[in-house]
Amino acid sequence: MHDIRAIRETPDAFDAALARRGLAPVSPQILALDEARRTRIHAAESAQADQNRASKEAGAAKGRGDEAEFERLRTLVSAKKEEMAAMQAEAKALDTQLTDLLMALPNLPFDDVPDGTDESGNVELRRWGTPASFDFTPKEHYDITGVQPGMDFETAAKLSGARFVVLSGSIARLHRALAQFMLDTHIEENGLQETWTPVLVRPEMMLGTGQLPKFGEDSYETTNGWWLVPTAEVTLTNIVHGETVDAATLPRRYVAHTQCFRSEAGSAGRDTAGMLRQHQFEKVEMVSITHPDESRAELDRMTACAQSILERLGLPYRTIVLCTGDMGFGARRTHDIEVWLPGQNTYREISSVSVCGDFQARRMNARFKPQGGGKPEFLHTLNGSGLAVGRCLIAVLENGQQADGTVRIPDALHPYLRGKTILKADGSLG
């Protein structure tokens, strides 16, 4: 959602920012709707003032026995009431059109976001770790001998269809250990507050974080109008939906481990093998609610939090800043973290950390009271994966694989597996 006052003041700058995202100028349409709406509002207010004045004069005419003047004024009161109602209805319709238009427009990129039309315009910020050299051809996760007993796609297809998996035994345990390790690290070392939230939400919550109305096909709606969350960003961010909080309580830093659900609309044929792209998956999600002056620095802090998980696991990664053409709908700047997958011989996204400015807060009407007084202001919001649990499992399995079909387990996970250090070729832990 965008600030209509800012568009009125600097329409050219608004269009220029949208042009960086590949969109045509839209400020003339916005300002025309805005002017028409304001004209109707002013007309309704004038009609109401005329109605009030005529009503008062009618009372006076009635009191002095001037029936002709009373009838004339009563007719005028009725006409002004109808005029006011018509203008209010037109203003409401125009306001709906304006809101729908603004809701469909993406956030404006920060000036330091690189320009580009697609992922080829992304810029690498840093790399950590060196991909291991194997004396054999590394396999993808689902082909590793020790993994196969615990990763069942056929049964999942029988139960639910394509892009689901059944994890069992050691693989299920390793998956759970990863989520627990991520939570503990974020809570104990990174200062985030553990939070448990629903995975079913009302549509206004999806609207607040930007999944609706434009991207409804990417998610699942239930028959009673609830939505399954595509990420805990929806619930964690909407904690402040409709709230005005004290500035002294900022920043608020949340983390939650949840099931996530995505229809993967538009991704037909992409990453269909293995569990890289699933309809149901788990994520440990980070959300920060901040003062506007602190949000840009918070993006770097959250990026470091996500990176620290991979570093503790010894997984090589690179961090990139997305260009204007590859950035998500609600973001002003996004850092993607890509982990090295030797089975694919490439880096793949495992976390996306974004600062949204006041874009989501305006949709949610979420504000804060400045310290020292003053008019409430809109909050700033950020979100990021810390990390995608399934993709992290893939990275652990592929980077730790050995020629005999076993998998070395990162040291950081040993305490969560009661000292087990290896996934054996038969699928057990040892």
CSV table of C-alpha atoms in Angstrom, one decimal:
chain,number,residue,atom,x,y,z
A,1,MET,CA,0.0,0.0,0.0
A,2,HIS,CA,1.3,3.4,-0.9
A,3,ASP,CA,1.0,6.9,0.7
A,4,ILE,CA,-1.4,8.9,-1.4
A,5,ARG,CA,0.0,12.1,-0.1
A,6,ALA,CA,3.5,11.2,-1.3
A,7,ILE,CA,2.1,10.4,-4.7
A,8,ARG,CA,0.3,13.8,-4.8
A,9,GLU,CA,3.5,15.6,-3.9
A,10,THR,CA,6.0,13.7,-6.1
A,11,PRO,CA,4.1,11.8,-8.8
A,12,ASP,CA,7.1,11.7,-11.2
A,13,ALA,CA,9.3,10.1,-8.5
A,14,PHE,CA,6.6,7.5,-7.9
A,15,ASP,CA,6.3,6.6,-11.5
A,16,ALA,CA,10.1,6.5,-11.9
A,17,ALA,CA,10.4,4.0,-9.0
A,18,LEU,CA,7.7,1.8,-10.5
A,19,ALA,CA,9.5,2.1,-13.9
A,20,ARG,CA,12.5,0.4,-12.2
A,21,ARG,CA,10.2,-2.5,-11.7
A,22,GLY,CA,9.2,-2.5,-15.3
A,23,LEU,CA,5.8,-0.9,-14.8
A,24,ALA,CA,4.2,1.9,-16.9
A,25,PRO,CA,3.4,5.3,-15.3
A,26,VAL,CA,0.2,5.1,-13.1
A,27,SER,CA,0.2,8.3,-11.1
A,28,PRO,CA,-2.1,10.1,-13.6
A,29,GLN,CA,-4.8,7.4,-13.1
A,30,ILE,CA,-4.2,7.5,-9.3
A,31,LEU,CA,-4.4,11.2,-9.0
A,32,ALA,CA,-7.5,11.4,-11.3
A,33,LEU,CA,-9.3,8.9,-9.0
A,34,ASP,CA,-8.1,10.7,-5.9
A,35,GLU,CA,-9.3,14.1,-7.2
A,36,ALA,CA,-12.7,12.7,-8.1
A,37,ARG,CA,-13.0,11.1,-4.7
A,38,ARG,CA,-12.0,14.3,-2.9
A,39,THR,CA,-14.5,16.3,-5.0
A,40,ARG,CA,-17.3,14.0,-4.1
A,41,ILE,CA,-16.3,14.1,-0.4
A,42,HIS,CA,-16.3,17.9,-0.5
A,43,ALA,CA,-19.7,18.0,-2.3
A,44,ALA,CA,-21.1,15.6,0.4
A,45,GLU,CA,-19.8,17.9,3.2
A,46,SER,CA,-21.3,21.0,1.5
A,47,ALA,CA,-24.6,19.2,1.0
A,48,GLN,CA,-24.6,18.2,4.7
A,49,ALA,CA,-23.9,21.8,5.7
A,50,ASP,CA,-26.7,23.0,3.5
A,51,GLN,CA,-29.0,20.4,5.0
A,52,ASN,CA,-28.2,21.3,8.5
A,53,ARG,CA,-28.6,25.0,7.8
A,54,ALA,CA,-32.0,24.5,6.1
A,55,SER,CA,-33.2,22.2,8.9
A,56,LYS,CA,-32.4,24.9,11.4
A,57,GLU,CA,-34.1,27.5,9.3
A,58,ALA,CA,-37.1,25.2,8.9
A,59,GLY,CA,-37.5,24.9,12.6
A,60,ALA,CA,-37.5,28.7,12.9
A,61,ALA,CA,-40.1,29.1,10.1
A,62,LYS,CA,-42.3,26.5,11.8
A,63,GLY,CA,-42.0,28.4,15.1
A,64,ARG,CA,-43.1,31.7,13.6
A,65,GLY,CA,-46.0,30.0,11.7
A,66,ASP,CA,-44.6,30.5,8.2
A,67,GLU,CA,-45.9,27.3,6.6
A,68,ALA,CA,-44.9,28.1,3.1
A,69,GLU,CA,-41.3,28.8,4.0
A,70,PHE,CA,-41.3,25.7,6.2
A,71,GLU,CA,-42.5,23.5,3.3
A,72,ARG,CA,-39.9,25.0,1.0
A,73,LEU,CA,-37.1,24.4,3.5
A,74,ARG,CA,-38.3,20.9,4.3
A,75,THR,CA,-38.2,20.1,0.6
A,76,LEU,CA,-34.7,21.5,0.4
A,77,VAL,CA,-33.6,19.4,3.4
A,78,SER,CA,-34.8,16.3,1.7
A,79,ALA,CA,-33.0,17.2,-1.6
A,80,LYS,CA,-29.8,18.0,0.2
A,81,LYS,CA,-30.0,14.7,2.1
A,82,GLU,CA,-30.4,12.8,-1.1
A,83,GLU,CA,-27.5,14.8,-2.7
A,84,MET,CA,-25.3,14.0,0.3
A,85,ALA,CA,-26.1,10.3,0.1
A,86,ALA,CA,-25.4,10.2,-3.6
A,87,MET,CA,-22.1,12.0,-3.2
A,88,GLN,CA,-21.1,9.7,-0.3
A,89,ALA,CA,-21.9,6.6,-2.4
A,90,GLU,CA,-19.9,7.9,-5.3
A,91,ALA,CA,-17.0,8.8,-3.1
A,92,LYS,CA,-17.1,5.3,-1.5
A,93,ALA,CA,-17.0,3.7,-5.0
A,94,LEU,CA,-14.1,5.9,-6.1
A,95,ASP,CA,-12.3,5.1,-2.9
A,96,THR,CA,-12.7,1.4,-3.5
A,97,GLN,CA,-11.3,1.8,-7.0
A,98,LEU,CA,-8.4,3.8,-5.7
A,99,THR,CA,-7.6,1.3,-2.9
A,100,ASP,CA,-7.8,-1.6,-5.4
A,101,LEU,CA,-5.4,0.1,-7.7
A,102,LEU,CA,-2.9,0.9,-4.9
A,103,MET,CA,-3.2,-2.6,-3.5
A,104,ALA,CA,-2.2,-4.1,-6.8
A,105,LEU,CA,1.0,-2.0,-7.1
A,106,PRO,CA,4.3,-3.4,-5.7
A,107,ASN,CA,6.5,-1.7,-3.2
A,108,LEU,CA,9.1,0.9,-4.3
A,109,PRO,CA,12.7,-0.3,-4.4
A,110,PHE,CA,15.4,1.4,-2.3
A,111,ASP,CA,17.8,3.6,-4.3
A,112,ASP,CA,20.6,1.1,-3.6
A,113,VAL,CA,18.8,-1.8,-5.2
A,114,PRO,CA,20.5,-2.8,-8.5
A,115,ASP,CA,18.4,-2.3,-11.6
A,116,GLY,CA,17.6,-5.4,-13.7
A,117,THR,CA,14.9,-7.3,-15.5
A,118,ASP,CA,15.4,-10.8,-14.0
A,119,GLU,CA,17.8,-12.9,-11.9
A,120,SER,CA,20.7,-12.1,-14.2
A,121,GLY,CA,20.7,-8.6,-12.7
A,122,ASN,CA,21.2,-9.8,-9.1
A,123,VAL,CA,24.5,-8.8,-7.4
A,124,GLU,CA,26.5,-11.1,-5.2
A,125,LEU,CA,27.4,-9.6,-1.8
A,126,ARG,CA,29.5,-12.2,-0.2
A,127,ARG,CA,30.5,-15.9,-0.2
A,128,TRP,CA,31.3,-18.1,2.8
A,129,GLY,CA,32.9,-21.5,2.7
A,130,THR,CA,34.4,-23.5,-0.1
A,131,PRO,CA,32.4,-26.3,-1.8
A,132,ALA,CA,33.9,-29.7,-1.0
A,133,SER,CA,35.8,-31.6,-3.6
A,134,PHE,CA,34.5,-35.2,-4.0
A,135,ASP,CA,36.5,-38.1,-5.4
A,136,PHE,CA,33.2,-39.5,-6.8
A,137,THR,CA,30.3,-37.9,-8.6
A,138,PRO,CA,28.0,-36.5,-5.8
A,139,LYS,CA,24.4,-37.5,-5.9
A,140,GLU,CA,21.2,-35.5,-5.4
A,141,HIS,CA,19.7,-36.0,-2.0
A,142,TYR,CA,17.0,-38.5,-3.0
A,143,ASP,CA,19.6,-40.8,-4.7
A,144,ILE,CA,22.0,-41.1,-1.7
A,145,THR,CA,21.9,-44.7,-0.5
A,146,GLY,CA,21.5,-43.9,3.2
A,147,VAL,CA,18.7,-41.4,2.5
A,148,GLN,CA,16.4,-43.6,0.4
A,149,PRO,CA,14.9,-45.7,3.2
A,150,GLY,CA,13.6,-42.5,4.9
A,151,MET,CA,12.4,-40.4,2.0
A,152,ASP,CA,9.3,-41.8,0.3
A,153,PHE,CA,7.8,-40.0,-2.6
A,154,GLU,CA,5.6,-42.8,-3.9
A,155,THR,CA,3.6,-43.2,-0.7
A,156,ALA,CA,3.3,-39.4,-0.5
A,157,ALA,CA,1.9,-39.4,-4.1
A,158,LYS,CA,-0.6,-42.1,-3.1
A,159,LEU,CA,-1.7,-40.0,-0.1
A,160,SER,CA,-1.7,-36.5,-1.6
A,161,GLY,CA,-0.4,-36.4,-5.2
A,162,ALA,CA,2.8,-34.8,-6.6
A,163,ARG,CA,5.2,-32.6,-4.7
A,164,PHE,CA,4.7,-34.2,-1.3
A,165,VAL,CA,7.0,-36.5,0.7
A,166,VAL,CA,6.8,-38.9,3.6
A,167,LEU,CA,9.9,-38.7,5.8
A,168,SER,CA,10.5,-41.5,8.3
A,169,GLY,CA,13.1,-42.9,10.6
A,170,SER,CA,16.5,-41.2,10.7
A,171,ILE,CA,15.6,-38.7,8.0
A,172,ALA,CA,12.5,-37.5,9.9
A,173,ARG,CA,14.6,-37.2,13.0
A,174,LEU,CA,17.3,-35.3,11.2
A,175,HIS,CA,14.7,-32.9,9.7
A,176,ARG,CA,13.3,-32.3,13.2
A,177,ALA,CA,16.8,-31.8,14.7
A,178,LEU,CA,17.5,-29.1,12.1
A,179,ALA,CA,14.3,-27.1,13.0
A,180,GLN,CA,15.1,-27.4,16.7
A,181,PHE,CA,18.7,-26.3,16.1
A,182,MET,CA,17.5,-23.3,14.2
A,183,LEU,CA,15.0,-22.2,16.8
A,184,ASP,CA,17.5,-22.6,19.7
A,185,THR,CA,20.1,-20.6,17.8
A,186,HIS,CA,17.7,-17.7,17.0
A,187,ILE,CA,16.3,-17.7,20.5
A,188,GLU,CA,19.4,-18.1,22.6
A,189,GLU,CA,22.0,-16.3,20.4
A,190,ASN,CA,20.1,-14.0,18.1
A,191,GLY,CA,17.6,-12.6,20.5
A,192,LEU,CA,14.4,-13.6,18.8
A,193,GLN,CA,11.2,-14.4,20.7
A,194,GLU,CA,9.8,-17.9,20.0
A,195,THR,CA,6.2,-17.7,18.9
A,196,TRP,CA,3.7,-20.4,18.0
A,197,THR,CA,0.9,-19.3,15.6
A,198,PRO,CA,-2.0,-20.8,13.6
A,199,VAL,CA,-1.5,-21.9,10.0
A,200,LEU,CA,-5.1,-20.9,9.1
A,201,VAL,CA,-5.8,-17.2,8.8
A,202,ARG,CA,-8.5,-14.8,7.8
A,203,PRO,CA,-8.3,-13.2,4.3
A,204,GLU,CA,-7.5,-9.8,5.8
A,205,MET,CA,-4.3,-11.2,7.3
A,206,MET,CA,-3.2,-12.3,3.8
A,207,LEU,CA,-4.2,-8.9,2.5
A,208,GLY,CA,-2.1,-7.3,5.2
A,209,THR,CA,1.1,-8.9,4.2
A,210,GLY,CA,0.5,-8.7,0.5
A,211,GLN,CA,-0.4,-12.3,-0.5
A,212,LEU,CA,-3.9,-11.0,-1.4
A,213,PRO,CA,-5.5,-9.9,-3.6
A,214,LYS,CA,-2.9,-10.3,-6.4
A,215,PHE,CA,-1.4,-13.7,-5.5
A,216,GLY,CA,-4.3,-15.7,-4.3
A,217,GLU,CA,-3.6,-18.5,-6.8
A,218,ASP,CA,-0.3,-19.2,-5.1
A,219,SER,CA,-1.9,-20.2,-1.8
A,220,TYR,CA,-4.8,-22.5,-0.6
A,221,GLU,CA,-8.2,-21.2,0.5
A,222,THR,CA,-10.4,-23.4,2.6
A,223,THR,CA,-14.1,-23.8,1.9
A,224,ASN,CA,-15.0,-21.6,4.8
A,225,GLY,CA,-12.8,-18.7,3.6
A,226,TRP,CA,-9.7,-19.3,5.7
A,227,TRP,CA,-6.3,-19.4,4.1
A,228,LEU,CA,-3.4,-21.8,4.8
A,229,VAL,CA,-0.3,-19.7,5.4
A,230,PRO,CA,2.4,-19.8,2.7
A,231,THR,CA,4.8,-18.7,5.5
A,232,ALA,CA,4.7,-17.6,9.1
A,233,GLU,CA,5.4,-14.1,7.9
A,234,VAL,CA,1.6,-13.8,7.6
A,235,THR,CA,0.9,-14.5,11.2
A,236,LEU,CA,3.9,-13.0,12.8
A,237,THR,CA,3.7,-9.7,11.0
A,238,ASN,CA,-0.1,-9.4,11.6
A,239,ILE,CA,0.4,-9.6,15.3
A,240,VAL,CA,0.5,-5.8,15.1
A,241,HIS,CA,-2.5,-5.7,12.7
A,242,GLY,CA,-4.6,-2.7,13.6
A,243,GLU,CA,-2.5,-1.9,16.6
A,244,THR,CA,-0.7,1.3,17.8
A,245,VAL,CA,2.3,0.2,19.9
A,246,ASP,CA,4.7,2.2,22.1
A,247,ALA,CA,8.0,3.0,20.4
A,248,ALA,CA,9.7,1.7,23.6
A,249,THR,CA,8.6,-1.8,22.7
A,250,LEU,CA,10.5,-1.7,19.4
A,251,PRO,CA,12.1,-3.6,17.8
A,252,ARG,CA,9.9,-6.7,18.1
A,253,ARG,CA,11.7,-9.8,16.8
A,254,TYR,CA,9.8,-13.0,16.4
A,255,VAL,CA,10.6,-16.5,15.2
A,256,ALA,CA,8.3,-19.4,14.5
A,257,HIS,CA,8.6,-22.9,13.2
A,258,THR,CA,5.5,-23.8,11.1
A,259,GLN,CA,4.1,-25.9,8.3
A,260,CYS,CA,3.8,-23.8,5.2
A,261,PHE,CA,1.6,-24.4,2.1
A,262,ARG,CA,2.0,-23.2,-1.4
A,263,SER,CA,0.2,-24.2,-4.6
A,264,GLU,CA,3.4,-23.4,-6.6
A,265,ALA,CA,1.2,-21.9,-9.4
A,266,GLY,CA,3.3,-21.1,-12.4
A,267,SER,CA,6.1,-23.5,-11.5
A,268,ALA,CA,5.0,-26.5,-13.5
A,269,GLY,CA,7.9,-28.6,-14.5
A,270,ARG,CA,10.4,-26.9,-12.2
A,271,ASP,CA,12.3,-28.9,-9.5
A,272,THR,CA,9.8,-31.8,-9.7
A,273,ALA,CA,12.4,-34.3,-8.5
A,274,GLY,CA,13.1,-34.7,-4.8
A,275,MET,CA,11.8,-32.4,-2.1
A,276,LEU,CA,13.3,-29.0,-3.2
A,277,ARG,CA,9.9,-27.6,-4.2
A,278,GLN,CA,6.9,-28.9,-2.3
A,279,HIS,CA,3.3,-28.0,-1.7
A,280,GLN,CA,3.7,-28.6,2.1
A,281,PHE,CA,7.0,-27.8,3.8
A,282,GLU,CA,8.4,-26.4,7.1
A,283,LYS,CA,10.2,-23.1,7.7
A,284,VAL,CA,11.7,-21.3,10.7
A,285,GLU,CA,10.6,-17.8,9.9
A,286,MET,CA,11.9,-14.5,11.3
A,287,VAL,CA,9.9,-11.3,11.5
A,288,SER,CA,11.0,-7.9,12.8
A,289,ILE,CA,8.7,-5.0,13.6
A,290,THR,CA,10.8,-1.8,13.9
A,291,HIS,CA,11.0,1.9,14.0
A,292,PRO,CA,11.5,3.4,10.5
A,293,ASP,CA,14.9,4.7,11.4
A,294,GLU,CA,16.1,1.2,12.3
A,295,SER,CA,14.7,-1.0,9.5
A,296,ARG,CA,17.6,-0.8,7.0
A,297,ALA,CA,20.1,-1.9,9.7
A,298,GLU,CA,17.7,-4.6,10.8
A,299,LEU,CA,17.8,-6.1,7.3
A,300,ASP,CA,21.6,-6.6,7.7
A,301,ARG,CA,21.1,-8.1,11.2
A,302,MET,CA,18.5,-10.6,10.0
A,303,THR,CA,20.6,-11.6,7.1
A,304,ALA,CA,23.5,-12.3,9.5
A,305,CYS,CA,21.1,-14.4,11.6
A,306,ALA,CA,20.2,-16.6,8.7
A,307,GLN,CA,23.8,-16.8,7.5
A,308,SER,CA,24.9,-17.9,11.0
A,309,ILE,CA,22.8,-21.1,10.8
A,310,LEU,CA,24.6,-22.2,7.6
A,311,GLU,CA,28.0,-21.3,9.1
A,312,ARG,CA,27.3,-23.3,12.2
A,313,LEU,CA,26.3,-26.3,9.9
A,314,GLY,CA,29.4,-25.8,7.8
A,315,LEU,CA,27.4,-25.3,4.6
A,316,PRO,CA,28.9,-23.1,1.9
A,317,TYR,CA,26.7,-20.3,0.7
A,318,ARG,CA,26.5,-17.0,-1.1
A,319,THR,CA,24.4,-13.9,-0.4
A,320,ILE,CA,23.0,-11.8,-3.2
A,321,VAL,CA,20.9,-8.7,-3.4
A,322,LEU,CA,18.0,-9.1,-5.7
A,323,CYS,CA,17.6,-6.6,-8.6
A,324,THR,CA,14.4,-4.6,-9.2
A,325,GLY,CA,13.1,-7.1,-11.7
A,326,ASP,CA,13.6,-10.2,-9.4
A,327,MET,CA,12.4,-8.7,-6.1
A,328,GLY,CA,9.2,-9.7,-4.4
A,329,PHE,CA,6.0,-7.7,-4.5
A,330,GLY,CA,6.2,-6.3,-0.9
A,331,ALA,CA,10.0,-5.7,-0.6
A,332,ARG,CA,12.1,-2.6,-0.8
A,333,ARG,CA,15.3,-4.6,-0.7
A,334,THR,CA,15.9,-8.3,-0.5
A,335,HIS,CA,18.9,-10.4,0.3
A,336,ASP,CA,18.7,-14.0,-0.9
A,337,ILE,CA,21.0,-16.6,0.7
A,338,GLU,CA,21.8,-19.5,-1.6
A,339,VAL,CA,23.3,-22.7,-0.2
A,340,TRP,CA,25.7,-25.0,-2.2
A,341,LEU,CA,24.1,-28.2,-3.4
A,342,PRO,CA,26.8,-30.5,-4.8
A,343,GLY,CA,24.2,-32.9,-6.3
A,344,GLN,CA,23.1,-30.1,-8.6
A,345,ASN,CA,26.6,-28.4,-8.7
A,346,THR,CA,25.0,-25.0,-8.0
A,347,TYR,CA,23.8,-22.6,-5.3
A,348,ARG,CA,20.1,-22.7,-4.5
A,349,GLU,CA,18.0,-20.3,-2.5
A,350,ILE,CA,17.5,-21.3,1.2
A,351,SER,CA,16.5,-18.0,2.6
A,352,SER,CA,15.1,-14.7,1.4
A,353,VAL,CA,15.3,-11.7,3.8
A,354,SER,CA,13.3,-8.6,2.9
A,355,VAL,CA,12.7,-5.1,4.3
A,356,CYS,CA,9.2,-3.8,3.4
A,357,GLY,CA,9.3,-0.3,4.9
A,358,ASP,CA,5.8,0.8,5.8
A,359,PHE,CA,4.2,-1.1,2.9
A,360,GLN,CA,2.7,-3.8,4.9
A,361,ALA,CA,2.0,-1.6,7.9
A,362,ARG,CA,-0.2,0.6,5.8
A,363,ARG,CA,-2.2,-2.4,4.6
A,364,MET,CA,-2.5,-3.6,8.2
A,365,ASN,CA,-2.9,-0.1,9.7
A,366,ALA,CA,-0.1,-0.8,12.2
A,367,ARG,CA,1.4,2.2,13.9
A,368,PHE,CA,3.6,3.2,16.8
A,369,LYS,CA,3.5,6.1,19.3
A,370,PRO,CA,6.7,8.1,19.0
A,371,GLN,CA,8.6,8.6,22.2
A,372,GLY,CA,8.2,12.1,23.5
A,373,GLY,CA,4.8,12.4,21.9
A,374,GLY,CA,3.5,13.3,18.5
A,375,LYS,CA,1.2,11.8,15.9
A,376,PRO,CA,1.4,8.0,15.5
A,377,GLU,CA,3.5,6.8,12.6
A,378,PHE,CA,3.5,3.6,10.5
A,379,LEU,CA,5.8,0.8,11.6
A,380,HIS,CA,8.3,-0.9,9.4
A,381,THR,CA,8.3,-4.6,8.9
A,382,LEU,CA,10.9,-7.2,7.8
A,383,ASN,CA,10.7,-11.0,7.2
A,384,GLY,CA,13.1,-13.7,6.3
A,385,SER,CA,13.6,-17.5,6.4
A,386,GLY,CA,15.9,-18.7,9.1
A,387,LEU,CA,15.9,-21.2,7.4
A,388,ALA,CA,13.7,-23.4,5.1
A,389,VAL,CA,14.0,-26.7,7.0
A,390,GLY,CA,13.6,-29.1,4.0
A,391,ARG,CA,16.1,-27.3,1.8
A,392,CYS,CA,18.5,-27.2,4.7
A,393,LEU,CA,18.0,-31.0,5.1
A,394,ILE,CA,18.9,-31.4,1.4
A,395,ALA,CA,22.0,-29.3,1.8
A,396,VAL,CA,23.2,-31.3,4.9
A,397,LEU,CA,22.6,-34.6,3.1
A,398,GLU,CA,24.3,-33.6,-0.2
A,399,ASN,CA,27.3,-31.8,1.3
A,400,GLY,CA,27.9,-34.6,3.9
A,401,GLN,CA,27.5,-37.5,1.5
A,402,GLN,CA,30.4,-40.0,1.1
A,403,ALA,CA,31.3,-42.6,-1.5
A,404,ASP,CA,29.9,-45.5,0.4
A,405,GLY,CA,26.4,-44.0,0.6
A,406,THR,CA,26.7,-42.7,4.2
A,407,VAL,CA,26.3,-39.1,5.3
A,408,ARG,CA,28.5,-37.2,7.8
A,409,ILE,CA,26.2,-35.1,10.1
A,410,PRO,CA,27.4,-31.6,11.0
A,411,ASP,CA,28.8,-31.2,14.5
A,412,ALA,CA,26.1,-28.7,15.5
A,413,LEU,CA,23.4,-31.3,15.2
A,414,HIS,CA,25.1,-34.0,17.3
A,415,PRO,CA,23.6,-32.9,20.6
A,416,TYR,CA,20.1,-33.0,19.0
A,417,LEU,CA,20.7,-36.6,17.9
A,418,ARG,CA,22.0,-37.9,21.2
A,419,GLY,CA,25.6,-38.0,19.9
A,420,LYS,CA,24.9,-39.7,16.6
A,421,THR,CA,27.4,-38.5,14.0
A,422,ILE,CA,26.6,-40.4,10.8
A,423,LEU,CA,23.7,-41.6,8.7
A,424,LYS,CA,24.6,-45.1,7.7
A,425,ALA,CA,24.1,-46.7,4.3
A,426,ASP,CA,21.2,-48.7,5.7
A,427,GLY,CA,19.4,-45.5,6.8
A,428,SER,CA,20.1,-45.8,10.5
A,429,LEU,CA,22.0,-43.3,12.7
A,430,GLY,CA,25.4,-44.2,14.2
